[in-house]
Amino acid sequence: MKPIFLELRHLKTLLALKETGSVSLAAKRVYLTQSALSHQIKLLEDQYGLPLFERKTQPLHFTAAGERLIKLANDILPKVIEAERDLSRVKQGEAGELRIAVECHTCFDWLMPAMDVFRHHWPLVELDIVSGFHTDTIGLLLTHRADWAVVSEVEETQGIIHRPLFSYEMVGICAKDHPLASKDIWQAEDFSDQTWITYPVPDDMLDLLRNVLQPAGINPTRRTSELTIAII
């Protein structure tokens, strides 16, 4: 099998010949001398062993072989132009893909509206939330499976830059007639005889357990649910 000889410059030259109908005008369009353009076409014809157009017609009349390459040029060149434009946008930060990893269910309460605002400013950037909830979001960044991660705590890692988004207050919810409803602040001991409903995530992702209950030696009865509405 012969190596591929046809290049984009050949297609651009043929399309210029088709659109202008003249060797001299086509040469100006593709920034070649007439002799250089004629030499380029002659090499193509020698490669395929077929004439591409009739020399002594005005405007130029393309042969069946020439028309086939013109069709190819019309199919390919617009896609090349579009791809080059997209690459330019990616380089300038106007387009591309941003893969987001999250480690908690409640992130969606504020993340989805924030993504809508982002899309308004950068409509050509495709946003993708990495499927599922992950205990090792930093690992996703390090293995190039995510570009940006939402984490609850800073863990200094080489190659990772942290930026604070906001601070939040840890709160609990209970029924209005629950004994704890009358208390303004709950202490770790208040959970000792209670049933605690959480998301089905590892213990090290539960701030209340890790930072409040475990240091106090409290291990309440627990139930889990994946849905916030079910927990409520």
mmCIF file with all atom_site columns, C-alpha atoms in Angstrom:
data_model
loop_
_atom_site.group_PDB
_atom_site.id
_atom_site.type_symbol
_atom_site.label_atom_id
_atom_site.label_alt_id
_atom_site.label_comp_id
_atom_site.label_asym_id
_atom_site.label_entity_id
_atom_site.label_seq_id
_atom_site.pdbx_PDB_ins_code
_atom_site.Cartn_x
_atom_site.Cartn_y
_atom_site.Cartn_z
_atom_site.occupancy
_atom_site.B_iso_or_equiv
_atom_site.pdbx_formal_charge
_atom_site.auth_seq_id
_atom_site.auth_comp_id
_atom_site.auth_asym_id
_atom_site.auth_atom_id
_atom_site.pdbx_PDB_model_num
ATOM 1   C CA . MET A 1 1   ? 0.000   0.000  0.000   1.00 0.00 ? 1   MET A CA 1
ATOM 2   C CA . LYS A 1 2   ? 1.352   3.394  -0.999  1.00 0.00 ? 2   LYS A CA 1
ATOM 3   C CA . PRO A 1 3   ? 1.963   5.947  1.764   1.00 0.00 ? 3   PRO A CA 1
ATOM 4   C CA . ILE A 1 4   ? -0.619  8.727  1.989   1.00 0.00 ? 4   ILE A CA 1
ATOM 5   C CA . PHE A 1 5   ? 0.509   11.611 -0.192  1.00 0.00 ? 5   PHE A CA 1
ATOM 6   C CA . LEU A 1 6   ? -2.483  13.928 0.056   1.00 0.00 ? 6   LEU A CA 1
ATOM 7   C CA . GLU A 1 7   ? -2.099  16.859 2.473   1.00 0.00 ? 7   GLU A CA 1
ATOM 8   C CA . LEU A 1 8   ? -4.364  19.658 3.660   1.00 0.00 ? 8   LEU A CA 1
ATOM 9   C CA . ARG A 1 9   ? -2.440  22.146 1.521   1.00 0.00 ? 9   ARG A CA 1
ATOM 10  C CA . HIS A 1 10  ? -3.391  20.146 -1.573  1.00 0.00 ? 10  HIS A CA 1
ATOM 11  C CA . LEU A 1 11  ? -7.071  20.267 -0.633  1.00 0.00 ? 11  LEU A CA 1
ATOM 12  C CA . LYS A 1 12  ? -6.878  24.005 0.024   1.00 0.00 ? 12  LYS A CA 1
ATOM 13  C CA . THR A 1 13  ? -5.266  24.543 -3.373  1.00 0.00 ? 13  THR A CA 1
ATOM 14  C CA . LEU A 1 14  ? -7.878  22.465 -5.190  1.00 0.00 ? 14  LEU A CA 1
ATOM 15  C CA . LEU A 1 15  ? -10.708 24.267 -3.413  1.00 0.00 ? 15  LEU A CA 1
ATOM 16  C CA . ALA A 1 16  ? -9.186  27.630 -4.333  1.00 0.00 ? 16  ALA A CA 1
ATOM 17  C CA . LEU A 1 17  ? -9.008  26.513 -7.975  1.00 0.00 ? 17  LEU A CA 1
ATOM 18  C CA . LYS A 1 18  ? -12.636 25.384 -7.877  1.00 0.00 ? 18  LYS A CA 1
ATOM 19  C CA . GLU A 1 19  ? -13.910 28.578 -6.269  1.00 0.00 ? 19  GLU A CA 1
ATOM 20  C CA . THR A 1 20  ? -11.894 31.038 -8.380  1.00 0.00 ? 20  THR A CA 1
ATOM 21  C CA . GLY A 1 21  ? -11.870 29.089 -11.651 1.00 0.00 ? 21  GLY A CA 1
ATOM 22  C CA . SER A 1 22  ? -8.410  30.465 -12.354 1.00 0.00 ? 22  SER A CA 1
ATOM 23  C CA . VAL A 1 23  ? -4.848  29.359 -11.645 1.00 0.00 ? 23  VAL A CA 1
ATOM 24  C CA . SER A 1 24  ? -3.660  32.941 -11.134 1.00 0.00 ? 24  SER A CA 1
ATOM 25  C CA . LEU A 1 25  ? -6.471  33.842 -8.710  1.00 0.00 ? 25  LEU A CA 1
ATOM 26  C CA . ALA A 1 26  ? -6.134  30.560 -6.841  1.00 0.00 ? 26  ALA A CA 1
ATOM 27  C CA . ALA A 1 27  ? -2.384  31.117 -6.455  1.00 0.00 ? 27  ALA A CA 1
ATOM 28  C CA . LYS A 1 28  ? -3.030  34.504 -4.842  1.00 0.00 ? 28  LYS A CA 1
ATOM 29  C CA . ARG A 1 29  ? -5.586  32.998 -2.459  1.00 0.00 ? 29  ARG A CA 1
ATOM 30  C CA . VAL A 1 30  ? -3.213  30.315 -1.151  1.00 0.00 ? 30  VAL A CA 1
ATOM 31  C CA . TYR A 1 31  ? -0.156  32.622 -1.243  1.00 0.00 ? 31  TYR A CA 1
ATOM 32  C CA . LEU A 1 32  ? 1.771   30.711 -3.926  1.00 0.00 ? 32  LEU A CA 1
ATOM 33  C CA . THR A 1 33  ? 3.286   31.695 -7.226  1.00 0.00 ? 33  THR A CA 1
ATOM 34  C CA . GLN A 1 34  ? 1.503   30.313 -10.283 1.00 0.00 ? 34  GLN A CA 1
ATOM 35  C CA . SER A 1 35  ? 4.447   28.059 -11.047 1.00 0.00 ? 35  SER A CA 1
ATOM 36  C CA . ALA A 1 36  ? 4.498   26.693 -7.473  1.00 0.00 ? 36  ALA A CA 1
ATOM 37  C CA . LEU A 1 37  ? 0.758   25.989 -7.608  1.00 0.00 ? 37  LEU A CA 1
ATOM 38  C CA . SER A 1 38  ? 1.061   24.293 -11.006 1.00 0.00 ? 38  SER A CA 1
ATOM 39  C CA . HIS A 1 39  ? 3.946   22.182 -9.704  1.00 0.00 ? 39  HIS A CA 1
ATOM 40  C CA . GLN A 1 40  ? 1.883   21.131 -6.675  1.00 0.00 ? 40  GLN A CA 1
ATOM 41  C CA . ILE A 1 41  ? -1.017  20.022 -8.879  1.00 0.00 ? 41  ILE A CA 1
ATOM 42  C CA . LYS A 1 42  ? 1.343   18.210 -11.271 1.00 0.00 ? 42  LYS A CA 1
ATOM 43  C CA . LEU A 1 43  ? 2.769   16.192 -8.369  1.00 0.00 ? 43  LEU A CA 1
ATOM 44  C CA . LEU A 1 44  ? -0.761  15.209 -7.337  1.00 0.00 ? 44  LEU A CA 1
ATOM 45  C CA . GLU A 1 45  ? -1.637  14.110 -10.850 1.00 0.00 ? 45  GLU A CA 1
ATOM 46  C CA . ASP A 1 46  ? 1.574   12.104 -11.115 1.00 0.00 ? 46  ASP A CA 1
ATOM 47  C CA . GLN A 1 47  ? 0.837   10.472 -7.762  1.00 0.00 ? 47  GLN A CA 1
ATOM 48  C CA . TYR A 1 48  ? -2.612  9.269  -8.829  1.00 0.00 ? 48  TYR A CA 1
ATOM 49  C CA . GLY A 1 49  ? -1.909  8.921  -12.551 1.00 0.00 ? 49  GLY A CA 1
ATOM 50  C CA . LEU A 1 50  ? -4.984  11.002 -13.388 1.00 0.00 ? 50  LEU A CA 1
ATOM 51  C CA . PRO A 1 51  ? -5.581  14.568 -14.610 1.00 0.00 ? 51  PRO A CA 1
ATOM 52  C CA . LEU A 1 52  ? -7.510  16.684 -12.110 1.00 0.00 ? 52  LEU A CA 1
ATOM 53  C CA . PHE A 1 53  ? -8.770  19.428 -14.426 1.00 0.00 ? 53  PHE A CA 1
ATOM 54  C CA . GLU A 1 54  ? -8.586  20.543 -18.044 1.00 0.00 ? 54  GLU A CA 1
ATOM 55  C CA . ARG A 1 55  ? -5.948  23.226 -18.506 1.00 0.00 ? 55  ARG A CA 1
ATOM 56  C CA . LYS A 1 56  ? -7.405  25.134 -21.433 1.00 0.00 ? 56  LYS A CA 1
ATOM 57  C CA . THR A 1 57  ? -10.896 25.821 -20.129 1.00 0.00 ? 57  THR A CA 1
ATOM 58  C CA . GLN A 1 58  ? -12.089 29.047 -18.540 1.00 0.00 ? 58  GLN A CA 1
ATOM 59  C CA . PRO A 1 59  ? -13.278 28.686 -15.866 1.00 0.00 ? 59  PRO A CA 1
ATOM 60  C CA . LEU A 1 60  ? -11.383 25.517 -15.065 1.00 0.00 ? 60  LEU A CA 1
ATOM 61  C CA . HIS A 1 61  ? -13.280 22.294 -15.697 1.00 0.00 ? 61  HIS A CA 1
ATOM 62  C CA . PHE A 1 62  ? -12.502 19.532 -13.216 1.00 0.00 ? 62  PHE A CA 1
ATOM 63  C CA . THR A 1 63  ? -12.342 15.885 -14.185 1.00 0.00 ? 63  THR A CA 1
ATOM 64  C CA . ALA A 1 64  ? -14.119 13.152 -12.219 1.00 0.00 ? 64  ALA A CA 1
ATOM 65  C CA . ALA A 1 65  ? -10.917 12.608 -10.219 1.00 0.00 ? 65  ALA A CA 1
ATOM 66  C CA . GLY A 1 66  ? -10.661 16.319 -9.498  1.00 0.00 ? 66  GLY A CA 1
ATOM 67  C CA . GLU A 1 67  ? -14.312 16.530 -8.424  1.00 0.00 ? 67  GLU A CA 1
ATOM 68  C CA . ARG A 1 68  ? -13.760 13.626 -6.035  1.00 0.00 ? 68  ARG A CA 1
ATOM 69  C CA . LEU A 1 69  ? -10.948 15.514 -4.324  1.00 0.00 ? 69  LEU A CA 1
ATOM 70  C CA . ILE A 1 70  ? -13.051 18.694 -4.278  1.00 0.00 ? 70  ILE A CA 1
ATOM 71  C CA . LYS A 1 71  ? -15.769 16.764 -2.446  1.00 0.00 ? 71  LYS A CA 1
ATOM 72  C CA . LEU A 1 72  ? -13.147 15.554 0.019   1.00 0.00 ? 72  LEU A CA 1
ATOM 73  C CA . ALA A 1 73  ? -11.939 19.124 0.534   1.00 0.00 ? 73  ALA A CA 1
ATOM 74  C CA . ASN A 1 74  ? -15.488 20.339 1.199   1.00 0.00 ? 74  ASN A CA 1
ATOM 75  C CA . ASP A 1 75  ? -15.978 17.554 3.729   1.00 0.00 ? 75  ASP A CA 1
ATOM 76  C CA . ILE A 1 76  ? -12.680 17.893 5.586   1.00 0.00 ? 76  ILE A CA 1
ATOM 77  C CA . LEU A 1 77  ? -11.581 21.537 5.537   1.00 0.00 ? 77  LEU A CA 1
ATOM 78  C CA . PRO A 1 78  ? -14.595 22.945 7.461   1.00 0.00 ? 78  PRO A CA 1
ATOM 79  C CA . LYS A 1 79  ? -13.980 20.328 10.171  1.00 0.00 ? 79  LYS A CA 1
ATOM 80  C CA . VAL A 1 80  ? -10.295 21.260 10.317  1.00 0.00 ? 80  VAL A CA 1
ATOM 81  C CA . ILE A 1 81  ? -11.181 24.942 10.659  1.00 0.00 ? 81  ILE A CA 1
ATOM 82  C CA . GLU A 1 82  ? -13.677 24.130 13.414  1.00 0.00 ? 82  GLU A CA 1
ATOM 83  C CA . ALA A 1 83  ? -11.138 21.957 15.248  1.00 0.00 ? 83  ALA A CA 1
ATOM 84  C CA . GLU A 1 84  ? -8.471  24.665 15.042  1.00 0.00 ? 84  GLU A CA 1
ATOM 85  C CA . ARG A 1 85  ? -10.954 27.206 16.385  1.00 0.00 ? 85  ARG A CA 1
ATOM 86  C CA . ASP A 1 86  ? -11.832 24.870 19.270  1.00 0.00 ? 86  ASP A CA 1
ATOM 87  C CA . LEU A 1 87  ? -8.155  24.322 20.088  1.00 0.00 ? 87  LEU A CA 1
ATOM 88  C CA . SER A 1 88  ? -7.608  28.068 20.123  1.00 0.00 ? 88  SER A CA 1
ATOM 89  C CA . ARG A 1 89  ? -10.486 28.448 22.580  1.00 0.00 ? 89  ARG A CA 1
ATOM 90  C CA . VAL A 1 90  ? -9.061  25.717 24.792  1.00 0.00 ? 90  VAL A CA 1
ATOM 91  C CA . LYS A 1 91  ? -5.662  27.429 24.758  1.00 0.00 ? 91  LYS A CA 1
ATOM 92  C CA . GLN A 1 92  ? -7.261  30.721 25.764  1.00 0.00 ? 92  GLN A CA 1
ATOM 93  C CA . GLY A 1 93  ? -9.298  29.052 28.510  1.00 0.00 ? 93  GLY A CA 1
ATOM 94  C CA . GLU A 1 94  ? -12.630 29.652 26.772  1.00 0.00 ? 94  GLU A CA 1
ATOM 95  C CA . ALA A 1 95  ? -13.448 25.998 26.067  1.00 0.00 ? 95  ALA A CA 1
ATOM 96  C CA . GLY A 1 96  ? -12.625 22.517 27.287  1.00 0.00 ? 96  GLY A CA 1
ATOM 97  C CA . GLU A 1 97  ? -13.771 20.174 30.033  1.00 0.00 ? 97  GLU A CA 1
ATOM 98  C CA . LEU A 1 98  ? -13.796 20.569 33.812  1.00 0.00 ? 98  LEU A CA 1
ATOM 99  C CA . ARG A 1 99  ? -14.232 17.326 35.765  1.00 0.00 ? 99  ARG A CA 1
ATOM 100 C CA . ILE A 1 100 ? -15.420 17.866 39.332  1.00 0.00 ? 100 ILE A CA 1
ATOM 101 C CA . ALA A 1 101 ? -15.124 15.362 42.171  1.00 0.00 ? 101 ALA A CA 1
ATOM 102 C CA . VAL A 1 102 ? -17.160 15.689 45.372  1.00 0.00 ? 102 VAL A CA 1
ATOM 103 C CA . GLU A 1 103 ? -16.929 13.783 48.634  1.00 0.00 ? 103 GLU A CA 1
ATOM 104 C CA . CYS A 1 104 ? -20.268 14.698 50.194  1.00 0.00 ? 104 CYS A CA 1
ATOM 105 C CA . HIS A 1 105 ? -23.929 14.587 49.206  1.00 0.00 ? 105 HIS A CA 1
ATOM 106 C CA . THR A 1 106 ? -24.736 18.041 50.548  1.00 0.00 ? 106 THR A CA 1
ATOM 107 C CA . CYS A 1 107 ? -22.328 19.690 48.097  1.00 0.00 ? 107 CYS A CA 1
ATOM 108 C CA . PHE A 1 108 ? -25.053 19.579 45.464  1.00 0.00 ? 108 PHE A CA 1
ATOM 109 C CA . ASP A 1 109 ? -27.202 22.084 47.358  1.00 0.00 ? 109 ASP A CA 1
ATOM 110 C CA . TRP A 1 110 ? -24.787 24.867 46.449  1.00 0.00 ? 110 TRP A CA 1
ATOM 111 C CA . LEU A 1 111 ? -22.697 23.266 43.681  1.00 0.00 ? 111 LEU A CA 1
ATOM 112 C CA . MET A 1 112 ? -25.461 22.944 41.078  1.00 0.00 ? 112 MET A CA 1
ATOM 113 C CA . PRO A 1 113 ? -26.438 26.660 41.210  1.00 0.00 ? 113 PRO A CA 1
ATOM 114 C CA . ALA A 1 114 ? -22.733 27.560 41.095  1.00 0.00 ? 114 ALA A CA 1
ATOM 115 C CA . MET A 1 115 ? -22.322 25.394 37.987  1.00 0.00 ? 115 MET A CA 1
ATOM 116 C CA . ASP A 1 116 ? -25.218 27.236 36.321  1.00 0.00 ? 116 ASP A CA 1
ATOM 117 C CA . VAL A 1 117 ? -23.444 30.551 36.932  1.00 0.00 ? 117 VAL A CA 1
ATOM 118 C CA . PHE A 1 118 ? -20.196 29.076 35.575  1.00 0.00 ? 118 PHE A CA 1
ATOM 119 C CA . ARG A 1 119 ? -21.934 27.901 32.395  1.00 0.00 ? 119 ARG A CA 1
ATOM 120 C CA . HIS A 1 120 ? -23.312 31.398 31.873  1.00 0.00 ? 120 HIS A CA 1
ATOM 121 C CA . HIS A 1 121 ? -19.796 32.872 31.852  1.00 0.00 ? 121 HIS A CA 1
ATOM 122 C CA . TRP A 1 122 ? -18.021 29.979 30.077  1.00 0.00 ? 122 TRP A CA 1
ATOM 123 C CA . PRO A 1 123 ? -20.655 28.266 27.892  1.00 0.00 ? 123 PRO A CA 1
ATOM 124 C CA . LEU A 1 124 ? -18.046 26.376 25.849  1.00 0.00 ? 124 LEU A CA 1
ATOM 125 C CA . VAL A 1 125 ? -16.593 24.588 28.893  1.00 0.00 ? 125 VAL A CA 1
ATOM 126 C CA . GLU A 1 126 ? -18.221 21.218 29.520  1.00 0.00 ? 126 GLU A CA 1
ATOM 127 C CA . LEU A 1 127 ? -18.776 20.505 33.210  1.00 0.00 ? 127 LEU A CA 1
ATOM 128 C CA . ASP A 1 128 ? -18.783 16.903 34.358  1.00 0.00 ? 128 ASP A CA 1
ATOM 129 C CA . ILE A 1 129 ? -19.263 15.612 37.903  1.00 0.00 ? 129 ILE A CA 1
ATOM 130 C CA . VAL A 1 130 ? -17.171 12.483 38.353  1.00 0.00 ? 130 VAL A CA 1
ATOM 131 C CA . SER A 1 131 ? -19.662 9.674  38.922  1.00 0.00 ? 131 SER A CA 1
ATOM 132 C CA . GLY A 1 132 ? -20.406 8.805  42.534  1.00 0.00 ? 132 GLY A CA 1
ATOM 133 C CA . PHE A 1 133 ? -19.131 10.110 45.851  1.00 0.00 ? 133 PHE A CA 1
ATOM 134 C CA . HIS A 1 134 ? -15.471 9.563  46.580  1.00 0.00 ? 134 HIS A CA 1
ATOM 135 C CA . THR A 1 135 ? -13.516 9.196  49.788  1.00 0.00 ? 135 THR A CA 1
ATOM 136 C CA . ASP A 1 136 ? -10.233 9.904  47.995  1.00 0.00 ? 136 ASP A CA 1
ATOM 137 C CA . THR A 1 137 ? -10.884 12.964 45.863  1.00 0.00 ? 137 THR A CA 1
ATOM 138 C CA . ILE A 1 138 ? -7.207  13.954 46.060  1.00 0.00 ? 138 ILE A CA 1
ATOM 139 C CA . GLY A 1 139 ? -6.341  10.587 44.528  1.00 0.00 ? 139 GLY A CA 1
ATOM 140 C CA . LEU A 1 140 ? -8.625  11.389 41.599  1.00 0.00 ? 140 LEU A CA 1
ATOM 141 C CA . LEU A 1 141 ? -6.698  14.612 41.024  1.00 0.00 ? 141 LEU A CA 1
ATOM 142 C CA . LEU A 1 142 ? -3.316  12.910 41.233  1.00 0.00 ? 142 LEU A CA 1
ATOM 143 C CA . THR A 1 143 ? -4.355  10.214 38.745  1.00 0.00 ? 143 THR A CA 1
ATOM 144 C CA . HIS A 1 144 ? -5.838  12.801 36.357  1.00 0.00 ? 144 HIS A CA 1
ATOM 145 C CA . ARG A 1 145 ? -9.376  11.452 36.694  1.00 0.00 ? 145 ARG A CA 1
ATOM 146 C CA . ALA A 1 146 ? -10.629 14.815 37.985  1.00 0.00 ? 146 ALA A CA 1
ATOM 147 C CA . ASP A 1 147 ? -9.561  18.436 37.526  1.00 0.00 ? 147 ASP A CA 1
ATOM 148 C CA . TRP A 1 148 ? -11.150 20.025 40.596  1.00 0.00 ? 148 TRP A CA 1
ATOM 149 C CA . ALA A 1 149 ? -12.319 18.554 43.881  1.00 0.00 ? 149 ALA A CA 1
ATOM 150 C CA . VAL A 1 150 ? -14.476 19.724 46.762  1.00 0.00 ? 150 VAL A CA 1
ATOM 151 C CA . VAL A 1 151 ? -13.016 18.569 50.087  1.00 0.00 ? 151 VAL A CA 1
ATOM 152 C CA . SER A 1 152 ? -13.946 19.249 53.699  1.00 0.00 ? 152 SER A CA 1
ATOM 153 C CA . GLU A 1 153 ? -10.400 19.367 55.068  1.00 0.00 ? 153 GLU A CA 1
ATOM 154 C CA . VAL A 1 154 ? -7.010  20.457 53.788  1.00 0.00 ? 154 VAL A CA 1
ATOM 155 C CA . GLU A 1 155 ? -4.489  17.673 53.405  1.00 0.00 ? 155 GLU A CA 1
ATOM 156 C CA . GLU A 1 156 ? -1.181  19.063 52.182  1.00 0.00 ? 156 GLU A CA 1
ATOM 157 C CA . THR A 1 157 ? -0.187  17.067 49.108  1.00 0.00 ? 157 THR A CA 1
ATOM 158 C CA . GLN A 1 158 ? 2.602   17.781 46.654  1.00 0.00 ? 158 GLN A CA 1
ATOM 159 C CA . GLY A 1 159 ? 1.226   19.053 43.368  1.00 0.00 ? 159 GLY A CA 1
ATOM 160 C CA . ILE A 1 160 ? -2.166  20.000 44.838  1.00 0.00 ? 160 ILE A CA 1
ATOM 161 C CA . ILE A 1 161 ? -3.231  23.595 45.507  1.00 0.00 ? 161 ILE A CA 1
ATOM 162 C CA . HIS A 1 162 ? -6.004  24.306 48.028  1.00 0.00 ? 162 HIS A CA 1
ATOM 163 C CA . ARG A 1 163 ? -8.269  27.345 47.964  1.00 0.00 ? 163 ARG A CA 1
ATOM 164 C CA . PRO A 1 164 ? -10.914 27.982 50.672  1.00 0.00 ? 164 PRO A CA 1
ATOM 165 C CA . LEU A 1 165 ? -14.472 28.281 49.363  1.00 0.00 ? 165 LEU A CA 1
ATOM 166 C CA . PHE A 1 166 ? -16.367 29.083 52.556  1.00 0.00 ? 166 PHE A CA 1
ATOM 167 C CA . SER A 1 167 ? -16.703 28.104 56.213  1.00 0.00 ? 167 SER A CA 1
ATOM 168 C CA . TYR A 1 168 ? -19.777 26.414 57.623  1.00 0.00 ? 168 TYR A CA 1
ATOM 169 C CA . GLU A 1 169 ? -21.346 25.696 60.989  1.00 0.00 ? 169 GLU A CA 1
ATOM 170 C CA . MET A 1 170 ? -21.966 22.094 61.987  1.00 0.00 ? 170 MET A CA 1
ATOM 171 C CA . VAL A 1 171 ? -25.661 21.715 62.822  1.00 0.00 ? 171 VAL A CA 1
ATOM 172 C CA . GLY A 1 172 ? -27.990 18.856 63.677  1.00 0.00 ? 172 GLY A CA 1
ATOM 173 C CA . ILE A 1 173 ? -31.709 18.491 63.015  1.00 0.00 ? 173 ILE A CA 1
ATOM 174 C CA . CYS A 1 174 ? -34.388 16.684 64.957  1.00 0.00 ? 174 CYS A CA 1
ATOM 175 C CA . ALA A 1 175 ? -38.165 16.562 65.258  1.00 0.00 ? 175 ALA A CA 1
ATOM 176 C CA . LYS A 1 176 ? -39.881 19.493 66.997  1.00 0.00 ? 176 LYS A CA 1
ATOM 177 C CA . ASP A 1 177 ? -41.031 17.292 69.866  1.00 0.00 ? 177 ASP A CA 1
ATOM 178 C CA . HIS A 1 178 ? -37.632 15.641 70.367  1.00 0.00 ? 178 HIS A CA 1
ATOM 179 C CA . PRO A 1 179 ? -36.065 16.144 73.845  1.00 0.00 ? 179 PRO A CA 1
ATOM 180 C CA . LEU A 1 180 ? -33.026 17.828 72.274  1.00 0.00 ? 180 LEU A CA 1
ATOM 181 C CA . ALA A 1 181 ? -35.147 20.377 70.385  1.00 0.00 ? 181 ALA A CA 1
ATOM 182 C CA . SER A 1 182 ? -35.211 22.688 73.396  1.00 0.00 ? 182 SER A CA 1
ATOM 183 C CA . LYS A 1 183 ? -31.405 22.913 73.621  1.00 0.00 ? 183 LYS A CA 1
ATOM 184 C CA . ASP A 1 184 ? -29.539 25.656 71.759  1.00 0.00 ? 184 ASP A CA 1
ATOM 185 C CA . ILE A 1 185 ? -26.257 23.736 71.682  1.00 0.00 ? 185 ILE A CA 1
ATOM 186 C CA . TRP A 1 186 ? -25.801 19.974 71.665  1.00 0.00 ? 186 TRP A CA 1
ATOM 187 C CA . GLN A 1 187 ? -22.891 18.365 73.453  1.00 0.00 ? 187 GLN A CA 1
ATOM 188 C CA . ALA A 1 188 ? -21.266 15.055 72.560  1.00 0.00 ? 188 ALA A CA 1
ATOM 189 C CA . GLU A 1 189 ? -22.962 13.396 75.540  1.00 0.00 ? 189 GLU A CA 1
ATOM 190 C CA . ASP A 1 190 ? -26.382 14.290 74.115  1.00 0.00 ? 190 ASP A CA 1
ATOM 191 C CA . PHE A 1 191 ? -25.853 11.697 71.375  1.00 0.00 ? 191 PHE A CA 1
ATOM 192 C CA . SER A 1 192 ? -25.044 8.790  73.677  1.00 0.00 ? 192 SER A CA 1
ATOM 193 C CA . ASP A 1 193 ? -28.608 7.419  73.768  1.00 0.00 ? 193 ASP A CA 1
ATOM 194 C CA . GLN A 1 194 ? -29.795 8.742  70.394  1.00 0.00 ? 194 GLN A CA 1
ATOM 195 C CA . THR A 1 195 ? -30.083 7.193  66.923  1.00 0.00 ? 195 THR A CA 1
ATOM 196 C CA . TRP A 1 196 ? -27.979 9.157  64.473  1.00 0.00 ? 196 TRP A CA 1
ATOM 197 C CA . ILE A 1 197 ? -28.959 9.126  60.768  1.00 0.00 ? 197 ILE A CA 1
ATOM 198 C CA . THR A 1 198 ? -26.101 9.784  58.334  1.00 0.00 ? 198 THR A CA 1
ATOM 199 C CA . TYR A 1 199 ? -25.154 9.241  54.721  1.00 0.00 ? 199 TYR A CA 1
ATOM 200 C CA . PRO A 1 200 ? -23.600 5.821  53.942  1.00 0.00 ? 200 PRO A CA 1
ATOM 201 C CA . VAL A 1 201 ? -19.998 7.013  53.950  1.00 0.00 ? 201 VAL A CA 1
ATOM 202 C CA . PRO A 1 202 ? -16.864 5.876  55.831  1.00 0.00 ? 202 PRO A CA 1
ATOM 203 C CA . ASP A 1 203 ? -16.423 7.106  59.403  1.00 0.00 ? 203 ASP A CA 1
ATOM 204 C CA . ASP A 1 204 ? -13.472 9.318  58.496  1.00 0.00 ? 204 ASP A CA 1
ATOM 205 C CA . MET A 1 205 ? -15.787 11.407 56.309  1.00 0.00 ? 205 MET A CA 1
ATOM 206 C CA . LEU A 1 206 ? -18.195 12.189 59.158  1.00 0.00 ? 206 LEU A CA 1
ATOM 207 C CA . ASP A 1 207 ? -16.976 15.413 60.772  1.00 0.00 ? 207 ASP A CA 1
ATOM 208 C CA . LEU A 1 208 ? -19.261 15.073 63.790  1.00 0.00 ? 208 LEU A CA 1
ATOM 209 C CA . LEU A 1 209 ? -18.030 11.571 64.538  1.00 0.00 ? 209 LEU A CA 1
ATOM 210 C CA . ARG A 1 210 ? -14.355 12.309 63.948  1.00 0.00 ? 210 ARG A CA 1
ATOM 211 C CA . ASN A 1 211 ? -14.135 15.725 65.614  1.00 0.00 ? 211 ASN A CA 1
ATOM 212 C CA . VAL A 1 212 ? -16.788 15.584 68.344  1.00 0.00 ? 212 VAL A CA 1
ATOM 213 C CA . LEU A 1 213 ? -18.103 12.138 69.236  1.00 0.00 ? 213 LEU A CA 1
ATOM 214 C CA . GLN A 1 214 ? -15.011 9.922  69.023  1.00 0.00 ? 214 GLN A CA 1
ATOM 215 C CA . PRO A 1 215 ? -12.827 12.269 71.141  1.00 0.00 ? 215 PRO A CA 1
ATOM 216 C CA . ALA A 1 216 ? -15.569 12.107 73.803  1.00 0.00 ? 216 ALA A CA 1
ATOM 217 C CA . GLY A 1 217 ? -15.840 8.322  73.561  1.00 0.00 ? 217 GLY A CA 1
ATOM 218 C CA . ILE A 1 218 ? -19.411 8.481  72.246  1.00 0.00 ? 218 ILE A CA 1
ATOM 219 C CA . ASN A 1 219 ? -20.578 5.922  69.673  1.00 0.00 ? 219 ASN A CA 1
ATOM 220 C CA . PRO A 1 220 ? -24.327 6.372  69.094  1.00 0.00 ? 220 PRO A CA 1
ATOM 221 C CA . THR A 1 221 ? -26.628 3.956  67.312  1.00 0.00 ? 221 THR A CA 1
ATOM 222 C CA . ARG A 1 222 ? -26.568 4.785  63.617  1.00 0.00 ? 222 ARG A CA 1
ATOM 223 C CA . ARG A 1 223 ? -28.744 4.368  60.567  1.00 0.00 ? 223 ARG A CA 1
ATOM 224 C CA . THR A 1 224 ? -27.934 5.492  57.030  1.00 0.00 ? 224 THR A CA 1
ATOM 225 C CA . SER A 1 225 ? -29.709 6.813  53.958  1.00 0.00 ? 225 SER A CA 1
ATOM 226 C CA . GLU A 1 226 ? -28.389 8.049  50.615  1.00 0.00 ? 226 GLU A CA 1
ATOM 227 C CA . LEU A 1 227 ? -31.176 10.610 50.179  1.00 0.00 ? 227 LEU A CA 1
ATOM 228 C CA . THR A 1 228 ? -31.276 13.883 52.094  1.00 0.00 ? 228 THR A CA 1
ATOM 229 C CA . ILE A 1 229 ? -35.062 13.981 51.845  1.00 0.00 ? 229 ILE A CA 1
ATOM 230 C CA . ALA A 1 230 ? -35.244 10.509 53.402  1.00 0.00 ? 230 ALA A CA 1
ATOM 231 C CA . ILE A 1 231 ? -33.004 11.581 56.281  1.00 0.00 ? 231 ILE A CA 1
ATOM 232 C CA . ILE A 1 232 ? -35.186 14.612 56.935  1.00 0.00 ? 232 ILE A CA 1
#
